[in-house]
Coordinates of C-alpha atoms and ligand atoms in Angstrom, one line a residue:
M1438 CA 16.5 24.8 -8.6
T1439 CA 18.0 21.7 -9.7
A1440 CA 15.6 17.9 -8.5
E1441 CA 17.8 15.6 -5.7
R1442 CA 18.2 12.9 -7.5
I1443 CA 16.9 10.2 -6.0
D1444 CA 19.6 7.3 -5.7
G1445 CA 17.5 4.0 -6.6
K1446 CA 21.0 1.7 -6.8
A1447 CA 21.9 3.2 -3.5
F1448 CA 18.9 2.7 -2.0
A1449 CA 18.2 -0.8 -3.9
A1450 CA 22.6 -1.5 -2.3
R1451 CA 21.3 -1.2 0.3
L1452 CA 18.6 -3.0 0.3
R1453 CA 19.7 -6.2 -1.1
E1454 CA 22.6 -6.1 2.4
R1455 CA 19.7 -6.0 4.7
V1456 CA 18.2 -9.4 3.1
G1457 CA 21.6 -11.4 3.0
E1458 CA 22.0 -10.5 6.6
M1459 CA 18.5 -11.6 6.6
A1460 CA 19.2 -14.8 4.4
G1461 CA 21.9 -16.0 7.1
Q1462 CA 20.0 -15.4 9.9
F1463 CA 17.2 -17.3 8.1
E1464 CA 19.7 -20.5 7.4
Q1465 CA 20.8 -20.5 10.9
W1466 CA 17.0 -20.5 12.4
S1467 CA 15.6 -23.0 9.6
G1468 CA 18.8 -24.8 9.2
R1469 CA 18.3 -24.1 5.0
K1470 CA 19.2 -21.4 2.7
A1471 CA 16.0 -19.5 1.4
G1472 CA 15.2 -20.7 -2.3
L1473 CA 13.7 -19.1 -5.4
A1474 CA 13.2 -20.8 -9.0
V1475 CA 12.7 -18.7 -11.7
V1476 CA 11.1 -20.5 -15.0
L1477 CA 11.7 -19.4 -18.2
V1478 CA 10.8 -20.5 -21.6
G1479 CA 12.4 -20.2 -24.5
E1480 CA 15.0 -17.6 -25.7
D1481 CA 14.3 -13.7 -25.7
P1482 CA 16.8 -12.1 -25.3
A1483 CA 15.3 -9.4 -23.0
S1484 CA 14.3 -12.2 -20.8
Q1485 CA 17.5 -14.1 -20.5
V1486 CA 20.1 -11.4 -19.1
Y1487 CA 17.1 -10.3 -16.5
V1488 CA 17.4 -13.6 -15.8
R1489 CA 20.7 -14.4 -15.4
S1490 CA 21.3 -10.9 -13.0
K1491 CA 17.9 -12.0 -10.9
H1492 CA 20.2 -15.6 -10.6
K1493 CA 23.2 -13.9 -9.6
A1494 CA 21.6 -11.7 -7.2
T1495 CA 19.5 -14.6 -5.4
V1496 CA 23.4 -16.5 -5.2
A1497 CA 24.5 -13.8 -3.8
A1498 CA 22.2 -13.1 -1.1
G1499 CA 23.0 -15.8 0.0
M1500 CA 20.1 -17.6 -0.8
E1501 CA 19.5 -21.3 -3.2
S1502 CA 18.7 -20.1 -6.9
F1503 CA 17.1 -22.8 -8.7
E1504 CA 17.0 -22.5 -12.5
H1505 CA 14.6 -23.8 -14.8
R1506 CA 14.9 -23.1 -18.8
L1507 CA 12.4 -24.6 -21.1
P1508 CA 12.1 -24.8 -24.8
A1509 CA 10.4 -22.1 -26.8
D1510 CA 7.8 -24.7 -27.8
T1511 CA 7.1 -26.4 -24.4
S1512 CA 3.5 -27.4 -23.6
E1513 CA 1.0 -25.3 -20.9
T1514 CA 1.0 -29.2 -19.7
D1515 CA 4.3 -29.8 -19.4
L1516 CA 4.9 -26.0 -17.7
M1517 CA 1.5 -26.6 -15.5
A1518 CA 3.8 -29.9 -14.4
L1519 CA 7.0 -27.6 -14.0
V1520 CA 4.8 -25.1 -11.3
D1521 CA 3.1 -27.9 -9.5
Q1522 CA 6.4 -29.8 -9.1
L1523 CA 7.9 -26.4 -7.5
N1524 CA 5.0 -25.8 -5.4
R1525 CA 4.8 -28.9 -3.5
D1526 CA 8.8 -29.0 -3.5
E1527 CA 10.2 -27.4 0.2
A1528 CA 13.3 -26.4 -1.2
V1529 CA 11.6 -23.5 -3.1
D1530 CA 10.6 -20.8 -0.9
G1531 CA 9.1 -18.0 -4.3
I1532 CA 8.5 -18.8 -7.9
L1533 CA 8.7 -16.7 -10.9
V1534 CA 7.6 -17.7 -14.0
Q1535 CA 9.3 -14.6 -16.2
L1536 CA 6.7 -13.2 -18.9
P1537 CA 6.0 -13.2 -21.9
L1538 CA 5.8 -15.9 -22.5
P1539 CA 5.3 -17.7 -26.2
D1540 CA 2.0 -16.8 -27.4
H1541 CA 0.9 -20.6 -27.1
L1542 CA 0.9 -20.5 -23.5
D1543 CA -1.9 -18.9 -21.9
E1544 CA 0.0 -16.8 -18.9
Q1545 CA -2.8 -16.2 -16.4
A1546 CA -3.6 -19.9 -15.9
V1547 CA -0.1 -20.4 -15.8
I1548 CA 0.3 -17.6 -12.9
A1549 CA -3.2 -19.0 -11.6
A1550 CA -1.3 -22.7 -11.1
I1551 CA 1.2 -21.3 -8.9
S1552 CA 0.9 -21.5 -5.1
P1553 CA -0.4 -18.3 -3.8
N1554 CA 2.4 -18.1 -0.9
K1555 CA 5.3 -18.6 -3.3
D1556 CA 4.0 -15.9 -5.9
V1557 CA 7.1 -13.2 -4.9
D1558 CA 6.0 -11.2 -8.2
G1559 CA 3.1 -11.0 -7.0
F1560 CA 0.9 -11.6 -10.1
H1561 CA -2.0 -14.2 -8.6
V1562 CA -5.7 -12.8 -8.1
T1563 CA -5.7 -14.1 -4.7
N1564 CA -2.4 -11.8 -3.8
A1565 CA -3.7 -9.3 -6.2
G1566 CA -7.2 -9.1 -4.3
R1567 CA -5.6 -9.6 -0.3
L1568 CA -3.5 -6.3 -1.7
A1569 CA -7.1 -4.4 -2.5
V1570 CA -8.5 -5.4 1.1
G1571 CA -5.2 -4.4 3.3
Q1572 CA -4.2 -8.3 3.7
S1573 CA -0.8 -9.2 3.6
G1574 CA 0.2 -11.5 0.8
F1575 CA 3.1 -10.8 -2.4
V1576 CA 3.3 -7.2 -3.9
P1577 CA 4.3 -6.8 -7.3
C1578 CA 8.5 -6.1 -6.7
T1579 CA 8.0 -3.1 -8.6
P1580 CA 5.3 -0.8 -7.4
L1581 CA 6.8 -2.0 -4.2
G1582 CA 10.1 -0.6 -5.1
C1583 CA 8.7 3.0 -6.1
I1584 CA 6.7 3.2 -2.7
M1585 CA 10.2 2.2 -0.9
L1586 CA 11.5 5.4 -2.9
L1587 CA 8.8 7.1 -2.5
T1588 CA 8.0 7.2 2.2
D1589 CA 12.0 6.8 2.1
R1590 CA 11.8 10.5 0.5
L1591 CA 8.7 11.6 1.9
G1592 CA 8.3 10.2 4.9
D1593 CA 4.7 10.4 5.5
L1594 CA 2.1 10.3 2.0
S1595 CA -1.2 11.4 3.8
G1596 CA -2.6 14.1 1.7
L1597 CA -0.4 14.0 -0.8
E1598 CA -2.4 14.4 -4.1
A1599 CA -0.9 11.4 -6.4
V1600 CA -0.4 10.6 -10.3
V1601 CA 0.2 7.3 -11.5
I1602 CA -0.1 7.4 -15.0
G1603 CA -0.4 3.5 -16.2
R1604 CA -3.1 1.5 -15.1
S1605 CA -1.5 -2.2 -16.0
N1606 CA -2.0 -5.2 -13.1
I1607 CA 2.0 -5.3 -13.2
V1608 CA 2.7 -1.6 -11.8
G1609 CA -0.3 0.9 -12.6
K1610 CA -2.7 -1.1 -10.1
P1611 CA -0.8 -2.1 -7.4
M1612 CA 1.0 1.1 -7.3
A1613 CA -2.3 2.9 -6.4
Q1614 CA -3.4 0.5 -4.6
L1615 CA -0.1 1.0 -2.3
L1616 CA -0.4 4.9 -2.7
L1617 CA -3.6 4.7 -1.7
D1618 CA -2.5 2.2 1.3
A1619 CA -0.2 5.5 2.5
N1620 CA -3.4 8.1 2.7
A1621 CA -2.5 9.7 -0.8
T1622 CA -5.0 10.9 -2.7
V1623 CA -4.7 8.4 -6.0
T1624 CA -6.3 9.4 -9.2
I1625 CA -4.6 6.4 -12.4
A1626 CA -3.6 8.0 -15.8
H1627 CA -4.3 6.5 -18.6
S1628 CA -4.8 6.2 -22.7
R1629 CA -7.5 7.9 -22.7
T1630 CA -7.2 10.5 -19.6
K1631 CA -8.5 13.8 -21.2
D1632 CA -6.2 16.7 -20.0
L1633 CA -3.1 15.0 -19.2
P1634 CA -0.9 17.0 -18.6
G1635 CA -3.7 19.4 -16.4
V1636 CA -3.9 16.5 -14.5
V1637 CA 0.0 15.4 -13.5
K1638 CA -0.1 18.9 -12.6
R1639 CA -2.1 18.7 -9.5
A1640 CA 0.7 15.8 -8.3
D1641 CA 2.3 16.0 -5.8
I1642 CA 3.8 12.6 -6.4
V1643 CA 4.4 11.2 -10.3
V1644 CA 4.5 7.9 -11.0
A1645 CA 4.9 6.9 -14.7
A1646 CA 4.2 3.7 -16.4
V1647 CA 3.4 3.7 -19.5
G1648 CA 6.4 2.6 -21.8
R1649 CA 6.7 5.6 -23.6
A1650 CA 9.9 7.5 -24.6
E1651 CA 10.3 11.1 -22.7
M1652 CA 6.6 10.9 -22.6
V1653 CA 5.9 13.6 -19.5
K1654 CA 7.3 16.7 -20.2
A1655 CA 8.5 19.2 -17.3
E1656 CA 5.6 21.8 -18.4
W1657 CA 3.0 19.4 -16.6
L1658 CA 4.3 18.9 -13.5
K1659 CA 3.7 20.8 -10.4
D1660 CA 6.5 23.3 -9.2
G1661 CA 8.6 21.2 -6.2
A1662 CA 6.8 17.4 -7.4
T1663 CA 9.1 14.0 -6.8
V1664 CA 8.2 11.8 -9.3
I1665 CA 9.1 8.7 -9.9
D1666 CA 10.4 6.7 -13.6
V1667 CA 9.8 3.4 -14.6
G1668 CA 10.1 3.3 -17.9
I1669 CA 13.3 2.2 -19.4
N1670 CA 12.4 2.5 -23.3
R1671 CA 15.6 3.0 -25.8
L1672 CA 15.5 5.3 -28.1
P1673 CA 17.1 5.6 -32.2
P1674 CA 20.3 5.4 -32.3
A1675 CA 21.9 9.1 -33.0
E1676 CA 24.6 9.1 -35.5
G1677 CA 28.1 7.7 -34.4
E1678 CA 26.0 5.5 -31.5
E1679 CA 25.6 1.5 -32.1
K1680 CA 23.1 1.4 -29.7
G1681 CA 20.0 4.0 -28.2
R1682 CA 20.5 5.3 -25.3
L1683 CA 17.9 4.1 -22.5
V1684 CA 15.3 6.8 -21.1
G1685 CA 12.7 7.4 -19.1
D1686 CA 8.7 7.8 -19.3
V1687 CA 10.0 11.4 -18.1
D1688 CA 11.8 14.7 -20.4
Y1689 CA 14.4 13.6 -17.3
S1690 CA 16.7 16.8 -18.8
G1691 CA 13.7 18.8 -18.2
A1692 CA 12.5 17.8 -15.3
E1693 CA 15.1 18.2 -13.3
S1694 CA 14.5 22.1 -13.2
V1695 CA 10.7 21.7 -11.9
A1696 CA 10.4 18.3 -9.7
G1697 CA 11.7 18.2 -6.1
A1698 CA 13.3 15.4 -6.7
I1699 CA 13.4 12.5 -9.8
T1700 CA 13.8 9.0 -10.1
P1701 CA 17.1 8.3 -13.2
V1702 CA 17.1 6.0 -15.4
P1703 CA 19.0 4.0 -15.6
G1704 CA 19.6 3.7 -11.7
G1705 CA 16.4 5.1 -10.5
V1706 CA 13.3 2.3 -10.4
G1707 CA 15.9 0.0 -12.5
P1708 CA 17.4 -1.7 -9.4
M1709 CA 14.8 -1.5 -6.3
T1710 CA 13.3 -4.5 -8.3
I1711 CA 15.1 -7.2 -8.4
A1712 CA 16.2 -6.2 -4.9
V1713 CA 12.2 -6.4 -4.1
L1714 CA 12.7 -10.0 -5.7
L1715 CA 14.8 -10.6 -2.8
R1716 CA 13.0 -9.8 -0.3
N1717 CA 10.1 -11.6 -1.3
T1718 CA 11.1 -14.2 -1.2
L1719 CA 12.6 -13.6 1.8
V1720 CA 9.4 -13.1 3.5
A1721 CA 8.2 -16.1 1.5
A1722 CA 10.8 -17.9 3.1
Y1723 CA 9.9 -17.1 6.5
R1724 CA 6.2 -17.2 6.3
N1725 CA 6.8 -20.5 5.0
A1726 CA 9.4 -22.0 7.9
G1727 CA 6.2 -20.6 9.9
L1728 CA 9.1 -18.0 11.8
D1729 CA 8.1 -14.1 12.1
V1730 CA 9.1 -11.8 9.4
P1731 CA 11.5 -9.8 10.6
E1732 CA 10.7 -5.8 11.0
S1733 CA 13.3 -4.3 8.4
L1734 CA 12.5 -6.5 5.9
Ligands
GUN1969 N1 8.9 -9.5 -17.2 C1 9.6 -8.2 -16.6 N2 9.9 -8.2 -15.2 C2 8.7 -9.1 -14.7 C3 8.6 -9.6 -13.6 O1 8.7 -8.6 -12.8 N3 8.1 -10.4 -13.4 C4 8.1 -11.5 -14.5 N4 8.0 -13.1 -14.0 N5 8.6 -11.2 -15.6 C5 8.6 -10.4 -16.1

């Protein structure tokens, strides 16, 4: 049996199209475009690539993109002043401070300064708390994208065994909360978990978010499991290659013959993150304007 390939790229394209349509409606109803402010401190090459693609996607969805690029030696006071200005700016619905920040800046303090109602990353403790107690807030983009792919494929997740590998605040913990809200039986596994292969073997749903290339092996998986691979790891270049291949946290070629369905890397979870960011920004715009959020978002 060969697993079905879960096409995150196609799903994300459809979501972006819906967001684009709803962004047009928002503009008609409110008289302004929804706006996303992205703050990049320093010149980390990967962050520059992400910020550029966020900008392009925001504009393509018919929303306003405000980019703020600050030098690597920006003081916390200056960064906080910018965040404060964006909190008060009515044209800005969502604020995203690109992580990681340079070492001299306190990430938690900066995130805490963002208004929870504009925190489209869902990183603020208020939004983490809202998710934990089942109130509506903002959910981090990557896990929200994963749950969308899972419910699209499986429908009702009630009673399914889900194993999340990784316990980060950005993916693992919110992922577990979302699965729990969907009535799955959830285990969070991590680097200290004993017998990880045995734990994974129980799972109808595996979400791998550890950042270790091809760590999850085919033999660990239950027959027919649905596998969501959040990892993006670059292998060392093979002979004749300029750059190494991008691979996930799951050994895709092995897993393909055991899993029921699996997300590829690239083209699985990755494209969902930006699509959900646009979705969260538009949700923020509707809420900030006092309008009902459309169901289709
Ligand atoms: N750096 C890598 N991914 C993300 C993300 O989703 N949000 C922010 N703010 N920074 C990131």
